[in-house]
PDB file of C-alpha atoms in Angstrom:
ATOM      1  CA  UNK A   1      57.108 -65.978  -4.813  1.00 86.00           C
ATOM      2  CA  UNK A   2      54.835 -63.562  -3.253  1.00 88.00           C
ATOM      3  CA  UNK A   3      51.895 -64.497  -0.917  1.00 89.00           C
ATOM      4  CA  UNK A   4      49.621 -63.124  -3.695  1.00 93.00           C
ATOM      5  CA  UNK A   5      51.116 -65.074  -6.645  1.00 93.00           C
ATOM      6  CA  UNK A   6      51.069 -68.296  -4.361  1.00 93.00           C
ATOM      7  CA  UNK A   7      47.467 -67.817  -3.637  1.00 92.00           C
ATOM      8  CA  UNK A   8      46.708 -67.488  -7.146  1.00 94.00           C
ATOM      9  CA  UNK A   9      49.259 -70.262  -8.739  1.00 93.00           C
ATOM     10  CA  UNK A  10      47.828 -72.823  -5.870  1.00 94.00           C
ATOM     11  CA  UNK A  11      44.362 -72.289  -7.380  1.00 93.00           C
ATOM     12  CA  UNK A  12      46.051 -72.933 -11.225  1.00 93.00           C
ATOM     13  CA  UNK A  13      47.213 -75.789  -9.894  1.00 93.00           C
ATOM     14  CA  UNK A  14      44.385 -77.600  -8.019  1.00 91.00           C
ATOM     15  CA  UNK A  15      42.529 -77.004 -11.350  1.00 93.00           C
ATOM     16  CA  UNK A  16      45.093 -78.271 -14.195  1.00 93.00           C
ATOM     17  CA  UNK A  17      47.914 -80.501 -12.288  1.00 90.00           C
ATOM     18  CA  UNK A  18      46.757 -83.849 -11.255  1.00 92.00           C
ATOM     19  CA  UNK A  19      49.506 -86.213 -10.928  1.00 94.00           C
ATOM     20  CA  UNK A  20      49.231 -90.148 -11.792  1.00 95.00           C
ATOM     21  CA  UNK A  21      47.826 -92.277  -9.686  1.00 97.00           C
ATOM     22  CA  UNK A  22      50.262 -94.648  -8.890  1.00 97.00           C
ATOM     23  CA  UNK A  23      52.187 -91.423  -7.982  1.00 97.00           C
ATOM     24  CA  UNK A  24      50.096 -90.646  -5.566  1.00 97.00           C
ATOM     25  CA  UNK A  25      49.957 -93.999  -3.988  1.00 98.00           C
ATOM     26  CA  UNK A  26      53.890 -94.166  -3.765  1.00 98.00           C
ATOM     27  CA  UNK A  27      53.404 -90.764  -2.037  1.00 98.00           C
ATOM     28  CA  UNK A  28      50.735 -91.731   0.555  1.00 98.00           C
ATOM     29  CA  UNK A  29      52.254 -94.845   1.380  1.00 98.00           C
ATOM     30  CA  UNK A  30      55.522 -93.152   2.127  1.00 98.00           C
ATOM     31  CA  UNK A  31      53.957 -90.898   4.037  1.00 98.00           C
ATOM     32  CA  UNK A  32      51.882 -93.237   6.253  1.00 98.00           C
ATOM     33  CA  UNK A  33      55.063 -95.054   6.666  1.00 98.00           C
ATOM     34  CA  UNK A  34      57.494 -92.494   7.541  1.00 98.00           C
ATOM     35  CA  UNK A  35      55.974 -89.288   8.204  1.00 98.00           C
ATOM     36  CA  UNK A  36      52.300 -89.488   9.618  1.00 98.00           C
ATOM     37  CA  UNK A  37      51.940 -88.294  12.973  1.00 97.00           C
ATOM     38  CA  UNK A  38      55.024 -85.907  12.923  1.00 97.00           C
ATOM     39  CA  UNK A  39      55.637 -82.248  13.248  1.00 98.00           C
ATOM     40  CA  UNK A  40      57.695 -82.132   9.568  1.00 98.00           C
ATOM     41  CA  UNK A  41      60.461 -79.887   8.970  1.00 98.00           C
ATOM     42  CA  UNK A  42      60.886 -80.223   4.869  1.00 98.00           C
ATOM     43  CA  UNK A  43      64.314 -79.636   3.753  1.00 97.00           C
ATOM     44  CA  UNK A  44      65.127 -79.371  -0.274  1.00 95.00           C
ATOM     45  CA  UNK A  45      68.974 -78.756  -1.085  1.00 91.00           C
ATOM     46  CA  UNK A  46      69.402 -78.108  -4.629  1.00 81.00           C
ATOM     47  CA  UNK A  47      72.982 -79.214  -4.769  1.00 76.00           C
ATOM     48  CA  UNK A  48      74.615 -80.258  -8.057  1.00 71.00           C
ATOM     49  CA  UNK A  49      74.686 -77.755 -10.846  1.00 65.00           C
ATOM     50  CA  UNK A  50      74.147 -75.167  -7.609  1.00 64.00           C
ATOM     51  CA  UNK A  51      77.205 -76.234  -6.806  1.00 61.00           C
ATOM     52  CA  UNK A  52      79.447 -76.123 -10.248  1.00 60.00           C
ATOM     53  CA  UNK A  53      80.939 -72.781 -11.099  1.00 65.00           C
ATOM     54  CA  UNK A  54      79.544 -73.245 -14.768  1.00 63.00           C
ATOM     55  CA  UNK A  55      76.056 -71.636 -13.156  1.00 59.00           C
ATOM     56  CA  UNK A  56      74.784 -68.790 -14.039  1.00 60.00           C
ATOM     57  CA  UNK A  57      71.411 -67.791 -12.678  1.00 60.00           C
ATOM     58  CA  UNK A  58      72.061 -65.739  -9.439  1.00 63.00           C
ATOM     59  CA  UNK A  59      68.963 -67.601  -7.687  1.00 59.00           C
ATOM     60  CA  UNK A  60      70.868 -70.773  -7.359  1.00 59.00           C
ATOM     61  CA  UNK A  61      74.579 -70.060  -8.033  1.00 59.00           C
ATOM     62  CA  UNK A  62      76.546 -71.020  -4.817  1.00 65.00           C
ATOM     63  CA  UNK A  63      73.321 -71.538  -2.834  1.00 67.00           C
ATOM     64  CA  UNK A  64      74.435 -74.989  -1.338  1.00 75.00           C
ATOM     65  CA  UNK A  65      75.617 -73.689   2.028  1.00 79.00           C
ATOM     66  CA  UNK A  66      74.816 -76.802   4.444  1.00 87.00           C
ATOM     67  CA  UNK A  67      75.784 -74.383   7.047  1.00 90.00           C
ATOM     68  CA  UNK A  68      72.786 -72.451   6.534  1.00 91.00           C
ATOM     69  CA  UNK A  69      70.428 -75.286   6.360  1.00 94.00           C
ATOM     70  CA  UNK A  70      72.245 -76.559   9.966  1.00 95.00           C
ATOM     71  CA  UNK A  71      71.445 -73.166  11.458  1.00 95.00           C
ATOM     72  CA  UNK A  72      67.705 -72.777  10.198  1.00 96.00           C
ATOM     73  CA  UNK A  73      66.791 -76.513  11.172  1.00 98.00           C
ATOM     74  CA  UNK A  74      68.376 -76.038  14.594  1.00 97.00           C
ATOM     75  CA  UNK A  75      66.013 -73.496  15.153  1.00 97.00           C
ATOM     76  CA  UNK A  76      63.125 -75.059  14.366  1.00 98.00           C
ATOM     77  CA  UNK A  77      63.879 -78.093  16.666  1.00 98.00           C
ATOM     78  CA  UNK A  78      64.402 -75.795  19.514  1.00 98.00           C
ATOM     79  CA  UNK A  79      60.610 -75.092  18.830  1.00 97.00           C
ATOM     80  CA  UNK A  80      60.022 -78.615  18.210  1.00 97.00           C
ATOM     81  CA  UNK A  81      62.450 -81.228  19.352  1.00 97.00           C
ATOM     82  CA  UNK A  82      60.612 -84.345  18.061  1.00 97.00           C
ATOM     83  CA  UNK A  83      59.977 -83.074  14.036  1.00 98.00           C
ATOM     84  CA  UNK A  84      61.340 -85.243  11.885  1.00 98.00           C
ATOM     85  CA  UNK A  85      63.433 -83.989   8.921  1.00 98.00           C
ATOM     86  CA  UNK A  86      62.682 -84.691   5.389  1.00 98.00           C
ATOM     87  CA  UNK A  87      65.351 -83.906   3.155  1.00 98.00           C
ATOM     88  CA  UNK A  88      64.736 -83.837  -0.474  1.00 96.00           C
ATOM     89  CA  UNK A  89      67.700 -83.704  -2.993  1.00 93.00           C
ATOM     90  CA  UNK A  90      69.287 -84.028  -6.290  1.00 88.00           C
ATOM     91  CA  UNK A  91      72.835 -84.781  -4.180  1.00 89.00           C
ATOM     92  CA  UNK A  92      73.539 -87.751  -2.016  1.00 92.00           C
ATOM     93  CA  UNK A  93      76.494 -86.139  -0.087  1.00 89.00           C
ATOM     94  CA  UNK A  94      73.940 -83.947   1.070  1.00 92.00           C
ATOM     95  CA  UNK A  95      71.275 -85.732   2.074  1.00 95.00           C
ATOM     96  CA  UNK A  96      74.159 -88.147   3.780  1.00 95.00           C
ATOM     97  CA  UNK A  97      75.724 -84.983   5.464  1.00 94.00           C
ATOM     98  CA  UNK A  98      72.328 -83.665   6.908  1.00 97.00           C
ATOM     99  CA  UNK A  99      71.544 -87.282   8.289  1.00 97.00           C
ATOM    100  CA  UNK A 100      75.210 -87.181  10.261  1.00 97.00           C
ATOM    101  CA  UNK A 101      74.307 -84.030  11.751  1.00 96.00           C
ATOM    102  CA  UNK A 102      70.442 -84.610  12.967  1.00 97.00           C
ATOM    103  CA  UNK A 103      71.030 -88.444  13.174  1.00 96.00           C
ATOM    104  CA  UNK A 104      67.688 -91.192  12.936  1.00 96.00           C
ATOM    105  CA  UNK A 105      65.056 -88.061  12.508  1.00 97.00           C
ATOM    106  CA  UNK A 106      66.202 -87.700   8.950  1.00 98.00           C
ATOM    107  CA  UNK A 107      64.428 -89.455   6.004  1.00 98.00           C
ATOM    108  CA  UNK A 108      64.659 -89.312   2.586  1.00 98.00           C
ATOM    109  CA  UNK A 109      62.279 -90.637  -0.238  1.00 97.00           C
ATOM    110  CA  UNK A 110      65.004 -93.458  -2.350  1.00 95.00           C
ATOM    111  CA  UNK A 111      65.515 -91.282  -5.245  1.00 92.00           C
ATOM    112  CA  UNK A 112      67.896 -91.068  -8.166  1.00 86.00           C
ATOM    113  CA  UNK A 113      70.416 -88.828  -7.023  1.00 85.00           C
ATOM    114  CA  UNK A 114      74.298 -87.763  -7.731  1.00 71.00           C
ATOM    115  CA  UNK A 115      76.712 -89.854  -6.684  1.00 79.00           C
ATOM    116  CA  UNK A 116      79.936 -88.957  -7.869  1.00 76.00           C
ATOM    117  CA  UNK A 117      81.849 -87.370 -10.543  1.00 70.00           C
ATOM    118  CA  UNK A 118      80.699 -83.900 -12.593  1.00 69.00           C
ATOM    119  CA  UNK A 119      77.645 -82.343 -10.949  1.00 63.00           C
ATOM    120  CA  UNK A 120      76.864 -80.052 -13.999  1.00 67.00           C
ATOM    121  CA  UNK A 121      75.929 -81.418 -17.299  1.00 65.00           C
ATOM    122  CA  UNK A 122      74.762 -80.173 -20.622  1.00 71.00           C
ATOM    123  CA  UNK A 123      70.869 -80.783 -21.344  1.00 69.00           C
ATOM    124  CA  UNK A 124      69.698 -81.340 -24.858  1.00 70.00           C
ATOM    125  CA  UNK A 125      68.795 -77.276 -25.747  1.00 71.00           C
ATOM    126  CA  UNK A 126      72.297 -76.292 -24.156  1.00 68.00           C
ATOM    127  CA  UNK A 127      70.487 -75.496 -20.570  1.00 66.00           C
ATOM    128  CA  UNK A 128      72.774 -76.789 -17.635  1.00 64.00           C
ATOM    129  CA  UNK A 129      71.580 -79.604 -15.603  1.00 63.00           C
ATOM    130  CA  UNK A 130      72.761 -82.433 -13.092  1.00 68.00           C
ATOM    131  CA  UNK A 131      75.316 -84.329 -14.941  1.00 61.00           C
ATOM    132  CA  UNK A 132      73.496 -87.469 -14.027  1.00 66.00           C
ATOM    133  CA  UNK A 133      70.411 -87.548 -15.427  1.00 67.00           C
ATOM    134  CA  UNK A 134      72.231 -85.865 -18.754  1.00 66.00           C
ATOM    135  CA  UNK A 135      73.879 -88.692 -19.566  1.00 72.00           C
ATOM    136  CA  UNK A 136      70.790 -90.860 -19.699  1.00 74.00           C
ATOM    137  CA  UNK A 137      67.414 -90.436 -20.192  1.00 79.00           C
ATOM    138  CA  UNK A 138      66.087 -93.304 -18.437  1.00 83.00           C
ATOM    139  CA  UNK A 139      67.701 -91.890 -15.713  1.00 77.00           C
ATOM    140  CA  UNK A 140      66.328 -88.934 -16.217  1.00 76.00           C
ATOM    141  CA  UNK A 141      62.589 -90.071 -16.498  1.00 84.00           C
ATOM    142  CA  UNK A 142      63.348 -91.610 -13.353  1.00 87.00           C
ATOM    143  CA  UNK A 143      64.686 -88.844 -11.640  1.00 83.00           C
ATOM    144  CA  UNK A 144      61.531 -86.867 -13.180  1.00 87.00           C
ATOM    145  CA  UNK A 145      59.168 -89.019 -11.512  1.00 92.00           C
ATOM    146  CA  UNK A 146      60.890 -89.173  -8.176  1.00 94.00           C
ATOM    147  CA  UNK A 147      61.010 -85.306  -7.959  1.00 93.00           C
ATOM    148  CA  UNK A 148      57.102 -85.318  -8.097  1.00 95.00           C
ATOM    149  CA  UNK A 149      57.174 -87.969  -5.261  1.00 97.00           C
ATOM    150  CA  UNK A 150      59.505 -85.296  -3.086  1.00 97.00           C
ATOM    151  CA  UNK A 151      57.355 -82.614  -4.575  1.00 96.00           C
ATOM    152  CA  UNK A 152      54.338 -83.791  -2.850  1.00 97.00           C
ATOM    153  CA  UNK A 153      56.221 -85.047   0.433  1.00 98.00           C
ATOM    154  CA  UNK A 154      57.588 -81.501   0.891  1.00 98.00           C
ATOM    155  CA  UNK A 155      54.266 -79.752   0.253  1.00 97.00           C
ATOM    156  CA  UNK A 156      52.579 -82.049   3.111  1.00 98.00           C
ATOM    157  CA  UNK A 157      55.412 -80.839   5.874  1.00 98.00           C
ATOM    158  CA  UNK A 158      55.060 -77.958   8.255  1.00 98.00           C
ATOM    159  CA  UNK A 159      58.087 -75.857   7.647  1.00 98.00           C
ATOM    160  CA  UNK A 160      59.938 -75.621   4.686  1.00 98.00           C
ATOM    161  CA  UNK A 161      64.028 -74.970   4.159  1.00 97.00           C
ATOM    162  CA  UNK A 162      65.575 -74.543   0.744  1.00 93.00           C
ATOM    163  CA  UNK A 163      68.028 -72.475  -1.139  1.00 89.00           C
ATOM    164  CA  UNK A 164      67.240 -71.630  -4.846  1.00 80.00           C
ATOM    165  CA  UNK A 165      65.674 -74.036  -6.274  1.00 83.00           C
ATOM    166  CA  UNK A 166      62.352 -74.510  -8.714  1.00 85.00           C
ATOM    167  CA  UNK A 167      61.212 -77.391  -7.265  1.00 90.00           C
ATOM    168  CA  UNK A 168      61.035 -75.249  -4.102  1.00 92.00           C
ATOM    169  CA  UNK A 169      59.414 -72.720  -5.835  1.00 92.00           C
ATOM    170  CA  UNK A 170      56.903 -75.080  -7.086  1.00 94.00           C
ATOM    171  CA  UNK A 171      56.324 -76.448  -3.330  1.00 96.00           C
ATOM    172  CA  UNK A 172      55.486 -72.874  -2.602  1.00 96.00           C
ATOM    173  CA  UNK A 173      53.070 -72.227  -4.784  1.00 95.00           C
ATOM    174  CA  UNK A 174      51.768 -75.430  -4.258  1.00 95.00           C
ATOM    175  CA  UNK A 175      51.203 -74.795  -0.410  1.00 95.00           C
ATOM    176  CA  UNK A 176      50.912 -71.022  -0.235  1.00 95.00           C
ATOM    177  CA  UNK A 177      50.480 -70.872   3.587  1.00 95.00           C
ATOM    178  CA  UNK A 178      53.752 -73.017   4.130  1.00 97.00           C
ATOM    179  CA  UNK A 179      56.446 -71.050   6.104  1.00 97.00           C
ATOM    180  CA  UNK A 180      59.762 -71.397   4.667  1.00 96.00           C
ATOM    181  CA  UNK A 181      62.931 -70.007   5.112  1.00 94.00           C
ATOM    182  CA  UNK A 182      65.592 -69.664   1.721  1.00 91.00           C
ATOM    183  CA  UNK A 183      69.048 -70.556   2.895  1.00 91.00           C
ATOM    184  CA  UNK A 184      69.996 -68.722  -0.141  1.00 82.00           C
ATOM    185  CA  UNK A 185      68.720 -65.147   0.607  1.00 70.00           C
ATOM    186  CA  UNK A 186      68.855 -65.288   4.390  1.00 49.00           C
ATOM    187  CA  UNK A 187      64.837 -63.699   4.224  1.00 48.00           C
ATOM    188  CA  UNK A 188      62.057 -66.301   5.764  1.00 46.00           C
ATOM    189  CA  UNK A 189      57.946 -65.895   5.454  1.00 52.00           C
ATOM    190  CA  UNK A 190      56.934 -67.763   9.112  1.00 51.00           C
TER     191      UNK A 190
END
């Protein structure tokens, strides 16, 4: 989104979006546990359906490229070698991948995530979506719930990298002076 649409959205949002309480707590306490204190790069990697060949919206088909993400947060710790890295996703293999490359500074909220198996699933209106919350929709309320939490933990970092994704999106509109770079498009806003 563009600087002038985030400006605008951001003031939507203060005014109508005003997540649960106990939300909130789950998010400060993670925060003051884990992230307080820091210089935070954000990371959110929209893997699964990203991933699946059944995808058809250009913004997010084949936009996993962990390759990218590797380059962009190198950079940023060559500016600032102690961040710490939170990385935000609907995959474990990726969050497990990033954490081999840039070791203990990694964290991750403990979210529902893809394990194994089919990443794309069928939603109820015929949408794709991560085959693991499709199946269930406990799982999915879950899921729902800990994508506000990373929501909120990625719009409190400093720098944010992320392919196509609308939970990125949202984080962007949500912090409209956050720098971010898109994996996906190779184009940045520092």
């Amino acid at each position: 989104p563009s600087d002038e649409l985030r400006r605008e959205a951001k003031a939507v949002l203060d005014r109508f979006i005003r997540p649960r309480a106990y939300i909130l707590q789950k998010v400060n306490d993670f925060y003051a546990s884990h992230m307080a204190g820091h210089y935070l790069i954000g990371v959110h990697a929209r893997g699964t359906d990203a991933i699946s060949k059944q995808e058809l919206r250009k913004f997010r088909q084949g936009s996993l490229v962990l390759s990218r993400y590797h380059r962009e947060i190198a950079q940023i710790l060559d500016i600032q070698p102690r961040a710490k890295i939170f990385v935000a996703s609907d995959d474990q293999s990726s969050v497990d991948h990033l954490a081999k490359t840039f070791g203990r500074r990694v964290i991750a909220y403990d979210s529902v995530r893809h394990q194994d198996g089919e990443a794309a699933g069928q939603g109820p209106a015929g949408w794709i979506m991560p085959a693991y919350i499709a199946r269930d929709r406990d799982v999915a309320a879950r899921n729902g719930e800990d994508a506000i939490v990373e929501y909120l933990l990625l719009s409190r970092c400093d720098y944010l990298v992320h392919n196509g994704s609308s939970l990125a999106r949202t984080v962007l509109l949500n912090t409209p002076r956050l720098p971010h770079t898109n994996t996906h498009r190779r184009t940045s806003a520092k």
